[in-house]
mmCIF file with all atom_site columns, C-alpha atoms in Angstrom:
data_model
loop_
_atom_site.group_PDB
_atom_site.id
_atom_site.type_symbol
_atom_site.label_atom_id
_atom_site.label_alt_id
_atom_site.label_comp_id
_atom_site.label_asym_id
_atom_site.label_entity_id
_atom_site.label_seq_id
_atom_site.pdbx_PDB_ins_code
_atom_site.Cartn_x
_atom_site.Cartn_y
_atom_site.Cartn_z
_atom_site.occupancy
_atom_site.B_iso_or_equiv
_atom_site.pdbx_formal_charge
_atom_site.auth_seq_id
_atom_site.auth_comp_id
_atom_site.auth_asym_id
_atom_site.auth_atom_id
_atom_site.pdbx_PDB_model_num
ATOM 1   C CA . UNK A 1 1   ? 99.398  103.726 98.686  1.00 60.00 ? 1   UNK A CA 1
ATOM 2   C CA . UNK A 1 2   ? 102.986 104.533 97.983  1.00 67.00 ? 2   UNK A CA 1
ATOM 3   C CA . UNK A 1 3   ? 104.649 103.579 94.769  1.00 68.00 ? 3   UNK A CA 1
ATOM 4   C CA . UNK A 1 4   ? 106.823 100.300 94.566  1.00 76.00 ? 4   UNK A CA 1
ATOM 5   C CA . UNK A 1 5   ? 109.761 99.985  92.753  1.00 74.00 ? 5   UNK A CA 1
ATOM 6   C CA . UNK A 1 6   ? 110.485 96.549  90.966  1.00 81.00 ? 6   UNK A CA 1
ATOM 7   C CA . UNK A 1 7   ? 114.159 96.595  91.087  1.00 81.00 ? 7   UNK A CA 1
ATOM 8   C CA . UNK A 1 8   ? 117.146 98.250  93.136  1.00 83.00 ? 8   UNK A CA 1
ATOM 9   C CA . UNK A 1 9   ? 116.722 102.009 93.330  1.00 81.00 ? 9   UNK A CA 1
ATOM 10  C CA . UNK A 1 10  ? 119.528 103.684 91.369  1.00 83.00 ? 10  UNK A CA 1
ATOM 11  C CA . UNK A 1 11  ? 119.880 107.574 90.630  1.00 81.00 ? 11  UNK A CA 1
ATOM 12  C CA . UNK A 1 12  ? 121.291 106.526 87.346  1.00 84.00 ? 12  UNK A CA 1
ATOM 13  C CA . UNK A 1 13  ? 118.006 104.757 86.250  1.00 86.00 ? 13  UNK A CA 1
ATOM 14  C CA . UNK A 1 14  ? 116.181 107.470 83.962  1.00 87.00 ? 14  UNK A CA 1
ATOM 15  C CA . UNK A 1 15  ? 112.937 106.104 84.929  1.00 86.00 ? 15  UNK A CA 1
ATOM 16  C CA . UNK A 1 16  ? 113.653 106.112 88.824  1.00 87.00 ? 16  UNK A CA 1
ATOM 17  C CA . UNK A 1 17  ? 114.751 109.538 88.075  1.00 89.00 ? 17  UNK A CA 1
ATOM 18  C CA . UNK A 1 18  ? 111.722 110.568 86.399  1.00 90.00 ? 18  UNK A CA 1
ATOM 19  C CA . UNK A 1 19  ? 109.724 109.355 89.039  1.00 88.00 ? 19  UNK A CA 1
ATOM 20  C CA . UNK A 1 20  ? 111.911 110.737 92.057  1.00 89.00 ? 20  UNK A CA 1
ATOM 21  C CA . UNK A 1 21  ? 111.861 113.844 90.551  1.00 92.00 ? 21  UNK A CA 1
ATOM 22  C CA . UNK A 1 22  ? 108.106 114.145 90.162  1.00 93.00 ? 22  UNK A CA 1
ATOM 23  C CA . UNK A 1 23  ? 107.420 113.099 93.721  1.00 93.00 ? 23  UNK A CA 1
ATOM 24  C CA . UNK A 1 24  ? 109.848 115.651 94.629  1.00 94.00 ? 24  UNK A CA 1
ATOM 25  C CA . UNK A 1 25  ? 107.727 118.253 92.803  1.00 96.00 ? 25  UNK A CA 1
ATOM 26  C CA . UNK A 1 26  ? 104.601 117.088 94.457  1.00 96.00 ? 26  UNK A CA 1
ATOM 27  C CA . UNK A 1 27  ? 106.448 117.772 97.814  1.00 96.00 ? 27  UNK A CA 1
ATOM 28  C CA . UNK A 1 28  ? 107.084 121.205 96.618  1.00 97.00 ? 28  UNK A CA 1
ATOM 29  C CA . UNK A 1 29  ? 103.430 121.686 95.672  1.00 97.00 ? 29  UNK A CA 1
ATOM 30  C CA . UNK A 1 30  ? 102.141 120.405 98.929  1.00 97.00 ? 30  UNK A CA 1
ATOM 31  C CA . UNK A 1 31  ? 104.682 122.678 100.891 1.00 97.00 ? 31  UNK A CA 1
ATOM 32  C CA . UNK A 1 32  ? 103.558 125.723 99.134  1.00 97.00 ? 32  UNK A CA 1
ATOM 33  C CA . UNK A 1 33  ? 99.869  124.509 99.621  1.00 97.00 ? 33  UNK A CA 1
ATOM 34  C CA . UNK A 1 34  ? 100.419 124.468 103.301 1.00 97.00 ? 34  UNK A CA 1
ATOM 35  C CA . UNK A 1 35  ? 102.622 127.337 104.098 1.00 96.00 ? 35  UNK A CA 1
ATOM 36  C CA . UNK A 1 36  ? 100.541 129.552 102.025 1.00 95.00 ? 36  UNK A CA 1
ATOM 37  C CA . UNK A 1 37  ? 97.401  128.486 102.975 1.00 95.00 ? 37  UNK A CA 1
ATOM 38  C CA . UNK A 1 38  ? 98.706  129.419 106.422 1.00 93.00 ? 38  UNK A CA 1
ATOM 39  C CA . UNK A 1 39  ? 99.817  132.806 105.780 1.00 90.00 ? 39  UNK A CA 1
ATOM 40  C CA . UNK A 1 40  ? 96.978  133.935 103.977 1.00 89.00 ? 40  UNK A CA 1
ATOM 41  C CA . UNK A 1 41  ? 94.319  132.452 106.917 1.00 89.00 ? 41  UNK A CA 1
ATOM 42  C CA . UNK A 1 42  ? 96.317  134.484 109.405 1.00 85.00 ? 42  UNK A CA 1
ATOM 43  C CA . UNK A 1 43  ? 96.560  136.962 106.854 1.00 84.00 ? 43  UNK A CA 1
ATOM 44  C CA . UNK A 1 44  ? 92.695  137.557 106.465 1.00 83.00 ? 44  UNK A CA 1
ATOM 45  C CA . UNK A 1 45  ? 91.599  136.710 110.110 1.00 81.00 ? 45  UNK A CA 1
ATOM 46  C CA . UNK A 1 46  ? 94.067  139.572 111.554 1.00 76.00 ? 46  UNK A CA 1
ATOM 47  C CA . UNK A 1 47  ? 92.948  141.912 108.467 1.00 70.00 ? 47  UNK A CA 1
ATOM 48  C CA . UNK A 1 48  ? 89.113  141.609 109.256 1.00 66.00 ? 48  UNK A CA 1
ATOM 49  C CA . UNK A 1 49  ? 87.828  145.003 110.507 1.00 62.00 ? 49  UNK A CA 1
ATOM 50  C CA . UNK A 1 50  ? 91.242  146.532 110.110 1.00 63.00 ? 50  UNK A CA 1
ATOM 51  C CA . UNK A 1 51  ? 92.393  148.722 106.647 1.00 54.00 ? 51  UNK A CA 1
ATOM 52  C CA . UNK A 1 52  ? 95.701  147.793 107.161 1.00 58.00 ? 52  UNK A CA 1
ATOM 53  C CA . UNK A 1 53  ? 97.321  144.543 106.585 1.00 59.00 ? 53  UNK A CA 1
ATOM 54  C CA . UNK A 1 54  ? 98.990  143.028 109.173 1.00 66.00 ? 54  UNK A CA 1
ATOM 55  C CA . UNK A 1 55  ? 101.647 141.137 106.771 1.00 72.00 ? 55  UNK A CA 1
ATOM 56  C CA . UNK A 1 56  ? 101.845 143.498 103.957 1.00 79.00 ? 56  UNK A CA 1
ATOM 57  C CA . UNK A 1 57  ? 104.616 140.923 102.297 1.00 87.00 ? 57  UNK A CA 1
ATOM 58  C CA . UNK A 1 58  ? 102.473 137.726 102.257 1.00 88.00 ? 58  UNK A CA 1
ATOM 59  C CA . UNK A 1 59  ? 101.586 138.673 98.572  1.00 89.00 ? 59  UNK A CA 1
ATOM 60  C CA . UNK A 1 60  ? 105.382 138.911 97.742  1.00 92.00 ? 60  UNK A CA 1
ATOM 61  C CA . UNK A 1 61  ? 105.493 135.687 99.739  1.00 93.00 ? 61  UNK A CA 1
ATOM 62  C CA . UNK A 1 62  ? 102.913 133.899 97.569  1.00 94.00 ? 62  UNK A CA 1
ATOM 63  C CA . UNK A 1 63  ? 103.652 135.319 94.142  1.00 95.00 ? 63  UNK A CA 1
ATOM 64  C CA . UNK A 1 64  ? 107.550 134.438 94.343  1.00 96.00 ? 64  UNK A CA 1
ATOM 65  C CA . UNK A 1 65  ? 106.891 131.179 95.499  1.00 96.00 ? 65  UNK A CA 1
ATOM 66  C CA . UNK A 1 66  ? 104.655 130.324 92.809  1.00 97.00 ? 66  UNK A CA 1
ATOM 67  C CA . UNK A 1 67  ? 107.098 131.582 90.251  1.00 98.00 ? 67  UNK A CA 1
ATOM 68  C CA . UNK A 1 68  ? 109.775 129.269 91.629  1.00 97.00 ? 68  UNK A CA 1
ATOM 69  C CA . UNK A 1 69  ? 107.108 126.603 91.660  1.00 97.00 ? 69  UNK A CA 1
ATOM 70  C CA . UNK A 1 70  ? 106.195 127.562 88.012  1.00 97.00 ? 70  UNK A CA 1
ATOM 71  C CA . UNK A 1 71  ? 110.024 127.336 87.068  1.00 97.00 ? 71  UNK A CA 1
ATOM 72  C CA . UNK A 1 72  ? 110.440 123.910 88.780  1.00 96.00 ? 72  UNK A CA 1
ATOM 73  C CA . UNK A 1 73  ? 107.441 122.717 86.745  1.00 96.00 ? 73  UNK A CA 1
ATOM 74  C CA . UNK A 1 74  ? 108.772 123.609 83.465  1.00 96.00 ? 74  UNK A CA 1
ATOM 75  C CA . UNK A 1 75  ? 112.248 121.993 84.466  1.00 94.00 ? 75  UNK A CA 1
ATOM 76  C CA . UNK A 1 76  ? 110.517 118.525 85.227  1.00 94.00 ? 76  UNK A CA 1
ATOM 77  C CA . UNK A 1 77  ? 107.680 118.225 82.448  1.00 92.00 ? 77  UNK A CA 1
ATOM 78  C CA . UNK A 1 78  ? 109.612 119.976 79.499  1.00 92.00 ? 78  UNK A CA 1
ATOM 79  C CA . UNK A 1 79  ? 113.343 120.505 80.228  1.00 91.00 ? 79  UNK A CA 1
ATOM 80  C CA . UNK A 1 80  ? 114.274 117.520 82.143  1.00 86.00 ? 80  UNK A CA 1
ATOM 81  C CA . UNK A 1 81  ? 116.280 114.731 79.774  1.00 85.00 ? 81  UNK A CA 1
ATOM 82  C CA . UNK A 1 82  ? 115.186 111.296 81.347  1.00 83.00 ? 82  UNK A CA 1
ATOM 83  C CA . UNK A 1 83  ? 116.811 109.000 78.483  1.00 82.00 ? 83  UNK A CA 1
ATOM 84  C CA . UNK A 1 84  ? 119.811 106.714 78.852  1.00 75.00 ? 84  UNK A CA 1
ATOM 85  C CA . UNK A 1 85  ? 122.138 108.899 76.806  1.00 67.00 ? 85  UNK A CA 1
ATOM 86  C CA . UNK A 1 86  ? 121.831 111.799 79.158  1.00 62.00 ? 86  UNK A CA 1
ATOM 87  C CA . UNK A 1 87  ? 123.176 109.234 82.205  1.00 61.00 ? 87  UNK A CA 1
ATOM 88  C CA . UNK A 1 88  ? 126.964 108.734 82.826  1.00 57.00 ? 88  UNK A CA 1
ATOM 89  C CA . UNK A 1 89  ? 128.849 106.914 79.784  1.00 49.00 ? 89  UNK A CA 1
ATOM 90  C CA . UNK A 1 90  ? 125.206 105.874 78.520  1.00 49.00 ? 90  UNK A CA 1
ATOM 91  C CA . UNK A 1 91  ? 124.930 102.538 80.285  1.00 50.00 ? 91  UNK A CA 1
ATOM 92  C CA . UNK A 1 92  ? 121.753 101.042 81.270  1.00 51.00 ? 92  UNK A CA 1
ATOM 93  C CA . UNK A 1 93  ? 121.208 100.779 84.894  1.00 51.00 ? 93  UNK A CA 1
ATOM 94  C CA . UNK A 1 94  ? 121.364 96.881  84.706  1.00 54.00 ? 94  UNK A CA 1
ATOM 95  C CA . UNK A 1 95  ? 124.485 96.412  82.843  1.00 50.00 ? 95  UNK A CA 1
ATOM 96  C CA . UNK A 1 96  ? 127.789 95.847  84.500  1.00 46.00 ? 96  UNK A CA 1
ATOM 97  C CA . UNK A 1 97  ? 129.896 98.873  84.990  1.00 47.00 ? 97  UNK A CA 1
ATOM 98  C CA . UNK A 1 98  ? 132.387 99.451  82.143  1.00 45.00 ? 98  UNK A CA 1
ATOM 99  C CA . UNK A 1 99  ? 136.101 100.070 82.929  1.00 44.00 ? 99  UNK A CA 1
ATOM 100 C CA . UNK A 1 100 ? 138.604 101.835 80.969  1.00 44.00 ? 100 UNK A CA 1
ATOM 101 C CA . UNK A 1 101 ? 141.819 100.495 79.721  1.00 44.00 ? 101 UNK A CA 1
ATOM 102 C CA . UNK A 1 102 ? 144.612 100.399 81.959  1.00 42.00 ? 102 UNK A CA 1
ATOM 103 C CA . UNK A 1 103 ? 148.245 100.612 81.524  1.00 48.00 ? 103 UNK A CA 1
ATOM 104 C CA . UNK A 1 104 ? 149.206 97.353  81.632  1.00 46.00 ? 104 UNK A CA 1
ATOM 105 C CA . UNK A 1 105 ? 146.565 96.404  79.087  1.00 44.00 ? 105 UNK A CA 1
#
């Protein structure tokens, strides 16, 4: 069942940004799993009985992508600031937009 959001989605809402970032990370993990399982499947299928690997770059692709995935996880779970203070002007998403003083005021 897909997640439901109780109010209008707004990227300035910290709770929405946190959920959105975690869903993007889940998509990143899924793409990693699907792509690398396919790469390794064909690597092992073609490698059966042969001593030479058909795609010698496969471990580098997996390792590099895994490192990028690890950096993505560190950012999402440790570095990202999902507080209202990190949002533009510090206003909560349900409050009306604030306006600066005009020249005529």
